[in-house]
Structure formats: structure tokens, C-alpha cells
């Protein structure tokens, strides 16, 4: 299980301090409501993955860092999965997950080599 | 009567407020930079995978039902757009190990389903379309076609929003799996809830239909009239139209119960009001 809800507020504060942004500046860059960053930092509201992605983009840090999955601002990517019907998860499904993860990592590696931003 | 909306459904509706039916969940995913891949293997109906800063939705295509597939993609989008769903994850590299530790799945999955309903069948657009359609199963089919959604999901939505008395029952084998009713159906005087797992009433078209599994598989249809008391035991003395359809490989049967065209709902309530005035009340 990800400890994201415990770690996220602290990581968000740290990343914002690193980039020298106020809460309202960050909200503006991430196209979020002005009060959203404050709510996320106090833990009053939980972010969606869509919000986390916007914040990571605006702060130029990795999603993994904000989720507490990596100690570095831009470290090696980790992978998570959510799904319905967990009882129905088959061996074939696990194979699909591994293939998707491998393909995404390969694309990222290729992008990095080319100097592209994936 | 205003149908209640969950915050998750409202979130789905908010995203498509300015769009027309049918809503395309694939286009919404694309707009967010989420890759959507078809998985032909049997297993989970959908998966949402995060790899670093990238997101992928994998949806099952082993069951050939476009409505179901679109619903799966919309459901997975719910995990992306709903607050707190990022906490509910497994480490993709240790999925096998993690599954055993996985707990409290239901609230997140229910929320994602509510989101999908709001996204694909948003109240404002759906209600507007519903007002232009016919009654009973005709309305369901037209709306399923308009929204490109499955018959069951569309039926539940139609019934929930219908201003007229209407109910839908999904049955498997010879018992009721669940029943949904419109607000005005629930308000029929003296009506009792149709419980899950009760045996199907014998003198109904649905009972005869489920007796032949090949009819379910062939997605055959049947229509008859029935009486409210046959199904619910209590309530007003009224005849209902009973429309039955087999759900193919899903193996279940969908029944839509609605009033006959010439029944005046207001008169029904007045009669029942009179009856209620002299019927002794009992504490439950």
C-alpha cells in the first residue's frame, strides 16, 4: 500500500519551498483553485491523481516524489496499479501489468536518451 | 422529486457539463494524456496503472459488449479524477504479493462506478433526452443507443430519473438479484421493497423466461401484463407492463415494470389516499 496520504502534504510543502513558490502561485501554475494547495498541505483535503499530476508538472518534480514513493525529486519511476474485480485478477492480468510497466519504462528511457520530455 | 447525487457522480458530471451525448471516455482519457489499451485476456474488467508520471488504462475486451467496455474505461477514469484514490494502490511490481494484503476495496470501487454513471449519463443531458423518449423498455433502448451504454446501466439510470412509476429487476437463476425503482414507484402507497435473493414470482413472464437458459443466451425478449401484487405482494391494485430481455453471456435477465399507458398516476394516489384514511396504521 502506498503511504501517499501521510507523506503527500509534507512532500508538497518541501517541493513548493524548493521552487520558492507561494501557495497561491502554485495553485495558479497548476490550474487549481486558490485554496486547494493550502487544503492539500494541511491534509484537510486529499488530492486526486489528476491533481497530483498537475502539481508535479507545475513544480517540475516527479509524481513518485510527491507520493512518497521516491526520496529524490526526480528519481527512477515506480509503478502502482488500481483495478476493479480484484478477486478476478488472473495470471494473464499480471502479465498485462508487467508488459504495460515495461513498455512505459522503455518509452521513458528512450525519451531520456533523446533528451525528450516524456 | 430530485434524485440524490453522490459527490463522485457529481464529479463525473462536472467534467462533461458542456458536452453532448454520447460522452466518449476514450477521448477524455486521451485529453488527459492517459494511454488506453485493450486487454484480450480474461480477468479484471479494467485496471489503472501508474508508471512514474505516466498513466495507462487497460480494459477487458474478452466480453464483446461496447457499453460494458466504455463503462470500464469511465470507471478507471474515476480512480484518476476522484480524491484519495491514489492511496488505494498496489505496487505493480509486487501485485501477486500485494493482492493478499488488499483491503477495503468496496468504497473506492463504488465511488468509481458512481463517477462512471455521472460521466456517461450526466443528469442534465440524460434527463433532457429521457423527456423525448417513450415509456418502459423502449426508452431504455433508445437511451442505451444514444449514450452507447449497456442495457443494465442505462436501465438503472432511466429508472432512477424517471418521473413516472417504473421499476427494473435483474434476476439470475430463479431469484431476484436486485431491484431499482423510480421515486414515484417507491411512493406508491403501501408498497414494500422487493428484497434481494427472494424467489421470482411464479405467475410472471420473467419466471417462465429464466426457465429456459437458451432464451437468455440468445438475448430473446418477452412481454406480458402482470399485477403489482404478483411482484411486490402489496401496494395499489394496478396492472403493470412486464418487459423481459435476456442478457446473453452475462447469464441474467432484465425485467422492466411500468404502468400501462392509460393509467393516471394522480388518480392512483387519490384512490390510495382514500384507502389509507380508513386503513389502521401499524407500527413497524
Coordinates of C-alpha atoms in Angstrom, one line a residue, chain A:
Chain A
X1 CA 0.0 0.0 0.0
X2 CA 1.2 3.5 -0.7
X3 CA 1.6 5.8 2.3
X4 CA 0.8 8.7 0.0
X5 CA -1.9 10.3 2.2
X6 CA 0.6 10.7 5.1
X7 CA 3.6 11.8 3.1
X8 CA 2.0 13.9 0.4
X9 CA 1.3 17.1 2.4
X10 CA 5.0 17.2 3.6
X11 CA 6.4 16.5 0.2
X12 CA 4.1 19.1 -1.4
X13 CA 5.4 21.7 1.2
X14 CA 9.0 20.7 0.6
X15 CA 8.7 20.9 -3.2
X16 CA 7.0 24.2 -3.1
X17 CA 9.7 25.6 -0.8
X18 CA 12.4 24.2 -3.2
X19 CA 10.8 26.1 -6.1
X20 CA 10.2 29.2 -4.0
X21 CA 6.5 29.5 -4.7
X22 CA 3.7 30.7 -2.6
X23 CA 0.6 28.6 -2.2
X24 CA -1.5 30.8 -4.5
X25 CA 1.3 31.0 -7.1
X26 CA 1.5 27.2 -7.2
X27 CA -2.3 26.9 -7.4
X28 CA -2.2 29.3 -10.4
X29 CA 0.6 27.4 -12.2
X30 CA -1.2 24.0 -11.6
X31 CA -4.6 25.5 -12.6
X32 CA -6.2 24.6 -9.3
X33 CA -8.5 26.6 -7.1
X34 CA -6.6 29.1 -4.9
X35 CA -7.4 27.3 -1.7
X36 CA -6.6 23.8 -3.0
X37 CA -2.8 23.9 -2.2
X38 CA -3.5 25.1 1.3
X39 CA -6.0 22.3 1.9
X40 CA -3.6 19.7 0.5
X41 CA -0.7 20.9 2.6
X42 CA -2.8 20.7 5.8
X43 CA -4.2 17.4 4.9
X44 CA -7.8 18.8 5.0
X45 CA -8.4 17.5 1.5
X46 CA -7.0 14.5 -0.3
X47 CA -5.8 15.1 -3.9
X48 CA -6.9 13.1 -6.9
X49 CA -4.2 11.6 -9.1
X50 CA -5.2 14.3 -11.7
X51 CA -4.4 17.0 -9.1
X52 CA -1.1 15.3 -8.1
X53 CA -0.1 15.2 -11.7
X54 CA -0.8 18.9 -12.2
X55 CA 1.2 19.7 -9.1
X56 CA 4.1 17.6 -10.1
X57 CA 4.2 19.3 -13.5
X58 CA 3.9 22.8 -12.0
X59 CA 6.7 22.0 -9.5
X60 CA 8.8 20.1 -12.0
X61 CA 9.2 17.1 -9.6
X62 CA 8.2 13.5 -10.1
X63 CA 4.8 12.1 -9.1
X64 CA 6.8 9.4 -7.2
X65 CA 8.4 12.1 -5.0
X66 CA 5.0 13.7 -4.2
X67 CA 3.5 10.3 -3.4
X68 CA 6.5 9.4 -1.2
X69 CA 7.5 6.5 -3.4
X70 CA 10.9 8.0 -4.1
X71 CA 13.2 10.1 -1.8
X72 CA 14.6 12.1 -4.8
X73 CA 12.8 14.9 -6.6
X74 CA 13.3 13.1 -9.9
X75 CA 14.4 9.5 -9.2
X76 CA 13.7 6.2 -11.0
X77 CA 10.0 5.8 -11.7
X78 CA 7.9 3.3 -9.6
X79 CA 4.6 1.8 -10.7
X80 CA 1.2 1.4 -9.0
X81 CA -1.9 -0.3 -10.1
X82 CA -5.6 0.0 -9.3
X83 CA -8.4 -2.2 -10.6
X84 CA -11.9 -3.5 -10.1
X85 CA -12.9 -7.1 -9.5
X86 CA -9.6 -7.8 -7.7
X87 CA -10.9 -11.3 -7.0
X88 CA -10.9 -11.9 -10.7
X89 CA -7.3 -10.8 -11.2
X90 CA -5.8 -13.5 -13.3
X91 CA -2.3 -14.7 -14.1
X92 CA -2.8 -13.2 -17.6
X93 CA -3.7 -9.8 -15.9
X94 CA -0.4 -9.8 -14.0
X95 CA 1.3 -10.4 -17.3
X96 CA -0.5 -7.5 -18.8
X97 CA 0.5 -5.3 -15.9
X98 CA 4.2 -6.3 -16.3
X99 CA 4.0 -5.6 -20.1
X100 CA 2.5 -2.2 -19.6
X101 CA 5.1 -1.2 -16.9
X102 CA 8.0 -2.5 -19.1
X103 CA 6.7 -0.6 -22.2
X104 CA 6.3 2.6 -20.2
X105 CA 9.7 2.3 -18.7
X106 CA 11.3 1.6 -22.1
X107 CA 9.5 4.6 -23.6
X108 CA 10.7 6.8 -20.8
X109 CA 14.3 5.5 -21.2
X110 CA 14.1 6.1 -25.0
X111 CA 12.7 9.6 -24.4
X112 CA 15.5 10.4 -21.9
X113 CA 18.2 9.2 -24.4
X114 CA 16.7 11.5 -27.0
X115 CA 16.6 14.3 -24.5
X116 CA 12.8 14.3 -24.8
X117 CA 10.4 15.0 -22.0
X118 CA 8.0 12.0 -21.8

